Amino acid sequence: MNSTTSSRMRRAREATGTGAVVALVSLAAVGCLSAWTRAGYAGSPAKVEVREARVLLPVIPGRNTNAYFRIANTGGAPDRLLSVTSSAASAAELTVHRMNKENGAYRESSGSVEIPAEGEVEMSPQGSAVTIRSDPSWRPGGRVTFTLEFQRSGTITVEADVRPVTLGSAR
């Protein structure tokens, strides 16, 4: 075998090795991008806004009540409401409506609320809510400031209208 043939064979082996490395790195990149997309990070980011906020005035002042928010996400990625706080209300907790076997209603801690991409969540007495201890000084027509913390969108501060409980409706 002459030196030209040997040199060509060595370059072919090096090129094959380099090609294999490039192929493996490309496959790893595609795998990572696929996982990133499945996790909801592809496309446009979450774009959350609170379109309505209301808190019910309890029949007995100073008792637990619920606050409800209509949250829209016009972005291409989902987001998650992680917590809600208010300096005017203590012990705010994300909850969900449940029924027991005897048709008794109760609220259960939910931990967080999913806000779908290009979707909306409207909290209600039959679904998600924020359960809080009311302030005895609240009056119908008043306003209570809440801070909502989202996983991707950060914090949004809104004012909720204080509304009396009316028969058959929490609107």
mmCIF file of C-alpha atoms in Angstrom:
data_model
loop_
_atom_site.group_PDB
_atom_site.id
_atom_site.type_symbol
_atom_site.label_atom_id
_atom_site.label_comp_id
_atom_site.label_asym_id
_atom_site.label_seq_id
_atom_site.Cartn_x
_atom_site.Cartn_y
_atom_site.Cartn_z
ATOM 1 C CA MET A 1 0.000 0.000 0.000
ATOM 2 C CA ASN A 2 1.440 3.340 -0.951
ATOM 3 C CA SER A 3 1.394 6.504 1.145
ATOM 4 C CA THR A 4 -1.339 8.147 -0.963
ATOM 5 C CA THR A 5 -3.748 5.250 -0.389
ATOM 6 C CA SER A 6 -2.888 5.142 3.310
ATOM 7 C CA SER A 7 -3.463 8.884 3.619
ATOM 8 C CA ARG A 8 -6.850 8.612 1.862
ATOM 9 C CA MET A 9 -7.950 5.782 4.158
ATOM 10 C CA ARG A 10 -6.930 7.735 7.262
ATOM 11 C CA ARG A 11 -8.874 10.828 6.072
ATOM 12 C CA ALA A 12 -11.919 8.642 5.329
ATOM 13 C CA ARG A 13 -11.796 7.156 8.866
ATOM 14 C CA GLU A 14 -11.479 10.643 10.403
ATOM 15 C CA ALA A 15 -14.365 11.936 8.289
ATOM 16 C CA THR A 16 -16.535 8.970 9.316
ATOM 17 C CA GLY A 17 -15.739 9.559 12.994
ATOM 18 C CA THR A 18 -16.483 13.268 12.679
ATOM 19 C CA GLY A 19 -19.756 12.505 10.866
ATOM 20 C CA ALA A 20 -20.793 10.113 13.629
ATOM 21 C CA VAL A 21 -20.113 12.764 16.290
ATOM 22 C CA VAL A 22 -22.112 15.361 14.332
ATOM 23 C CA ALA A 23 -25.014 12.907 13.934
ATOM 24 C CA LEU A 24 -25.052 12.101 17.679
ATOM 25 C CA VAL A 25 -24.939 15.778 18.658
ATOM 26 C CA SER A 26 -27.773 16.525 16.203
ATOM 27 C CA LEU A 27 -29.915 13.723 17.639
ATOM 28 C CA ALA A 28 -29.286 14.985 21.170
ATOM 29 C CA ALA A 29 -30.269 18.527 20.135
ATOM 30 C CA VAL A 30 -33.504 17.300 18.507
ATOM 31 C CA GLY A 31 -34.305 15.301 21.645
ATOM 32 C CA CYS A 32 -33.743 18.318 23.898
ATOM 33 C CA LEU A 33 -35.840 20.574 21.652
ATOM 34 C CA SER A 34 -38.642 18.001 21.637
ATOM 35 C CA ALA A 35 -38.627 17.831 25.444
ATOM 36 C CA TRP A 36 -38.595 21.649 25.626
ATOM 37 C CA THR A 37 -41.611 21.814 23.292
ATOM 38 C CA ARG A 38 -43.529 19.119 25.226
ATOM 39 C CA ALA A 39 -42.899 21.044 28.455
ATOM 40 C CA GLY A 40 -44.699 24.045 26.931
ATOM 41 C CA TYR A 41 -41.739 26.347 26.395
ATOM 42 C CA ALA A 42 -41.901 26.524 22.587
ATOM 43 C CA GLY A 43 -43.810 29.151 20.682
ATOM 44 C CA SER A 44 -44.749 32.449 22.226
ATOM 45 C CA PRO A 45 -44.421 32.832 25.989
ATOM 46 C CA ALA A 46 -47.361 32.887 28.371
ATOM 47 C CA LYS A 47 -49.102 36.274 28.420
ATOM 48 C CA VAL A 48 -51.449 36.392 31.399
ATOM 49 C CA GLU A 49 -53.889 39.133 32.368
ATOM 50 C CA VAL A 50 -56.545 39.271 35.065
ATOM 51 C CA ARG A 51 -59.755 40.480 33.425
ATOM 52 C CA GLU A 52 -62.072 40.427 36.442
ATOM 53 C CA ALA A 53 -61.587 40.245 40.209
ATOM 54 C CA ARG A 54 -64.267 40.051 42.873
ATOM 55 C CA VAL A 55 -64.447 39.052 46.526
ATOM 56 C CA LEU A 56 -67.652 38.064 48.294
ATOM 57 C CA LEU A 57 -68.667 39.856 51.455
ATOM 58 C CA PRO A 58 -69.526 37.122 53.978
ATOM 59 C CA VAL A 59 -72.832 37.227 55.816
ATOM 60 C CA ILE A 60 -70.937 37.169 59.131
ATOM 61 C CA PRO A 61 -68.144 39.804 59.090
ATOM 62 C CA GLY A 62 -64.625 38.491 59.627
ATOM 63 C CA ARG A 63 -65.450 34.960 58.436
ATOM 64 C CA ASN A 64 -63.937 32.991 55.566
ATOM 65 C CA THR A 65 -65.077 33.932 52.096
ATOM 66 C CA ASN A 66 -63.934 33.489 48.504
ATOM 67 C CA ALA A 67 -62.309 35.686 45.901
ATOM 68 C CA TYR A 68 -62.748 34.896 42.215
ATOM 69 C CA PHE A 69 -60.619 35.941 39.255
ATOM 70 C CA ARG A 70 -61.090 35.640 35.489
ATOM 71 C CA ILE A 71 -57.611 34.994 34.115
ATOM 72 C CA ALA A 72 -56.822 34.985 30.386
ATOM 73 C CA ASN A 73 -53.637 33.697 28.760
ATOM 74 C CA THR A 74 -53.220 35.002 25.206
ATOM 75 C CA GLY A 75 -49.714 33.520 24.911
ATOM 76 C CA GLY A 76 -48.625 30.286 23.286
ATOM 77 C CA ALA A 77 -47.381 28.574 26.473
ATOM 78 C CA PRO A 78 -49.408 27.531 29.531
ATOM 79 C CA ASP A 79 -48.860 29.174 32.903
ATOM 80 C CA ARG A 80 -49.750 28.257 36.472
ATOM 81 C CA LEU A 81 -51.179 30.398 39.270
ATOM 82 C CA LEU A 82 -49.037 29.440 42.271
ATOM 83 C CA SER A 83 -50.337 31.679 45.047
ATOM 84 C CA VAL A 84 -52.483 34.684 45.919
ATOM 85 C CA THR A 85 -51.811 37.135 48.745
ATOM 86 C CA SER A 86 -53.482 40.250 50.084
ATOM 87 C CA SER A 87 -52.474 42.640 52.837
ATOM 88 C CA ALA A 88 -56.203 43.186 53.530
ATOM 89 C CA ALA A 89 -57.034 39.482 53.966
ATOM 90 C CA SER A 90 -55.246 36.776 55.909
ATOM 91 C CA ALA A 91 -54.524 33.154 55.040
ATOM 92 C CA ALA A 92 -55.304 33.222 51.294
ATOM 93 C CA GLU A 93 -55.403 29.685 49.846
ATOM 94 C CA LEU A 94 -56.079 28.351 46.351
ATOM 95 C CA THR A 95 -59.014 25.935 46.638
ATOM 96 C CA VAL A 96 -61.397 23.893 44.503
ATOM 97 C CA HIS A 97 -65.085 23.024 45.062
ATOM 98 C CA ARG A 98 -65.794 19.388 45.975
ATOM 99 C CA MET A 99 -68.872 17.332 46.896
ATOM 100 C CA ASN A 100 -68.990 14.467 49.415
ATOM 101 C CA LYS A 101 -71.153 11.329 49.201
ATOM 102 C CA GLU A 102 -73.984 13.030 51.100
ATOM 103 C CA ASN A 103 -74.045 15.920 48.545
ATOM 104 C CA GLY A 104 -72.364 18.256 50.998
ATOM 105 C CA ALA A 105 -70.148 20.893 49.407
ATOM 106 C CA TYR A 106 -66.711 21.751 50.723
ATOM 107 C CA ARG A 107 -63.523 23.437 49.508
ATOM 108 C CA GLU A 108 -60.226 21.592 49.246
ATOM 109 C CA SER A 109 -56.744 23.035 48.816
ATOM 110 C CA SER A 110 -55.651 22.843 45.183
ATOM 111 C CA GLY A 111 -52.078 24.116 45.489
ATOM 112 C CA SER A 112 -52.157 25.825 42.074
ATOM 113 C CA VAL A 113 -54.362 26.550 39.063
ATOM 114 C CA GLU A 114 -53.362 25.741 35.464
ATOM 115 C CA ILE A 115 -53.910 28.579 32.959
ATOM 116 C CA PRO A 116 -53.897 26.983 29.477
ATOM 117 C CA ALA A 117 -52.120 28.537 26.501
ATOM 118 C CA GLU A 118 -54.509 30.704 24.489
ATOM 119 C CA GLY A 119 -57.197 29.962 27.079
ATOM 120 C CA GLU A 120 -59.007 31.332 30.083
ATOM 121 C CA VAL A 121 -59.881 30.258 33.606
ATOM 122 C CA GLU A 122 -62.907 31.731 35.319
ATOM 123 C CA MET A 123 -62.935 30.988 39.019
ATOM 124 C CA SER A 124 -66.407 30.331 40.463
ATOM 125 C CA PRO A 125 -68.241 28.819 43.441
ATOM 126 C CA GLN A 126 -68.402 25.529 41.485
ATOM 127 C CA GLY A 127 -64.681 25.463 40.621
ATOM 128 C CA SER A 128 -61.453 27.143 41.643
ATOM 129 C CA ALA A 129 -61.378 30.038 44.103
ATOM 130 C CA VAL A 130 -59.179 31.800 46.615
ATOM 131 C CA THR A 131 -60.429 31.162 50.141
ATOM 132 C CA ILE A 132 -59.548 33.983 52.547
ATOM 133 C CA ARG A 133 -60.413 35.369 55.956
ATOM 134 C CA SER A 134 -62.372 38.573 55.374
ATOM 135 C CA ASP A 135 -61.771 41.869 57.084
ATOM 136 C CA PRO A 136 -64.734 43.081 59.198
ATOM 137 C CA SER A 137 -64.299 46.576 57.731
ATOM 138 C CA TRP A 138 -65.144 45.497 54.170
ATOM 139 C CA ARG A 139 -68.294 47.020 52.661
ATOM 140 C CA PRO A 140 -70.142 46.420 49.360
ATOM 141 C CA GLY A 141 -68.526 48.472 46.600
ATOM 142 C CA GLY A 142 -65.165 48.543 48.358
ATOM 143 C CA ARG A 143 -61.974 47.264 46.810
ATOM 144 C CA VAL A 144 -59.379 44.764 48.049
ATOM 145 C CA THR A 145 -55.880 44.511 46.544
ATOM 146 C CA PHE A 146 -54.566 41.039 45.669
ATOM 147 C CA THR A 147 -51.209 39.913 44.300
ATOM 148 C CA LEU A 148 -51.293 36.828 42.080
ATOM 149 C CA GLU A 149 -48.034 34.928 41.539
ATOM 150 C CA PHE A 150 -47.657 32.958 38.306
ATOM 151 C CA GLN A 151 -45.002 30.391 37.459
ATOM 152 C CA ARG A 152 -43.963 32.056 34.183
ATOM 153 C CA SER A 153 -45.608 35.486 34.181
ATOM 154 C CA GLY A 154 -44.397 36.621 37.601
ATOM 155 C CA THR A 155 -46.687 38.694 39.806
ATOM 156 C CA ILE A 156 -49.770 40.682 38.870
ATOM 157 C CA THR A 157 -51.471 43.009 41.347
ATOM 158 C CA VAL A 158 -55.212 43.664 40.927
ATOM 159 C CA GLU A 159 -58.057 45.231 42.861
ATOM 160 C CA ALA A 160 -61.130 43.099 43.491
ATOM 161 C CA ASP A 161 -64.611 44.548 43.920
ATOM 162 C CA VAL A 162 -66.281 43.650 47.234
ATOM 163 C CA ARG A 163 -69.709 42.229 46.421
ATOM 164 C CA PRO A 164 -72.475 41.022 48.722
ATOM 165 C CA VAL A 165 -73.537 37.393 48.477
ATOM 166 C CA THR A 166 -76.777 37.187 46.508
ATOM 167 C CA LEU A 167 -79.076 34.191 46.383
ATOM 168 C CA GLY A 168 -78.246 31.925 43.433
ATOM 169 C CA SER A 169 -75.274 33.883 42.178
ATOM 170 C CA ALA A 170 -71.736 34.817 43.105
ATOM 171 C CA ARG A 171 -71.428 37.376 40.294
#
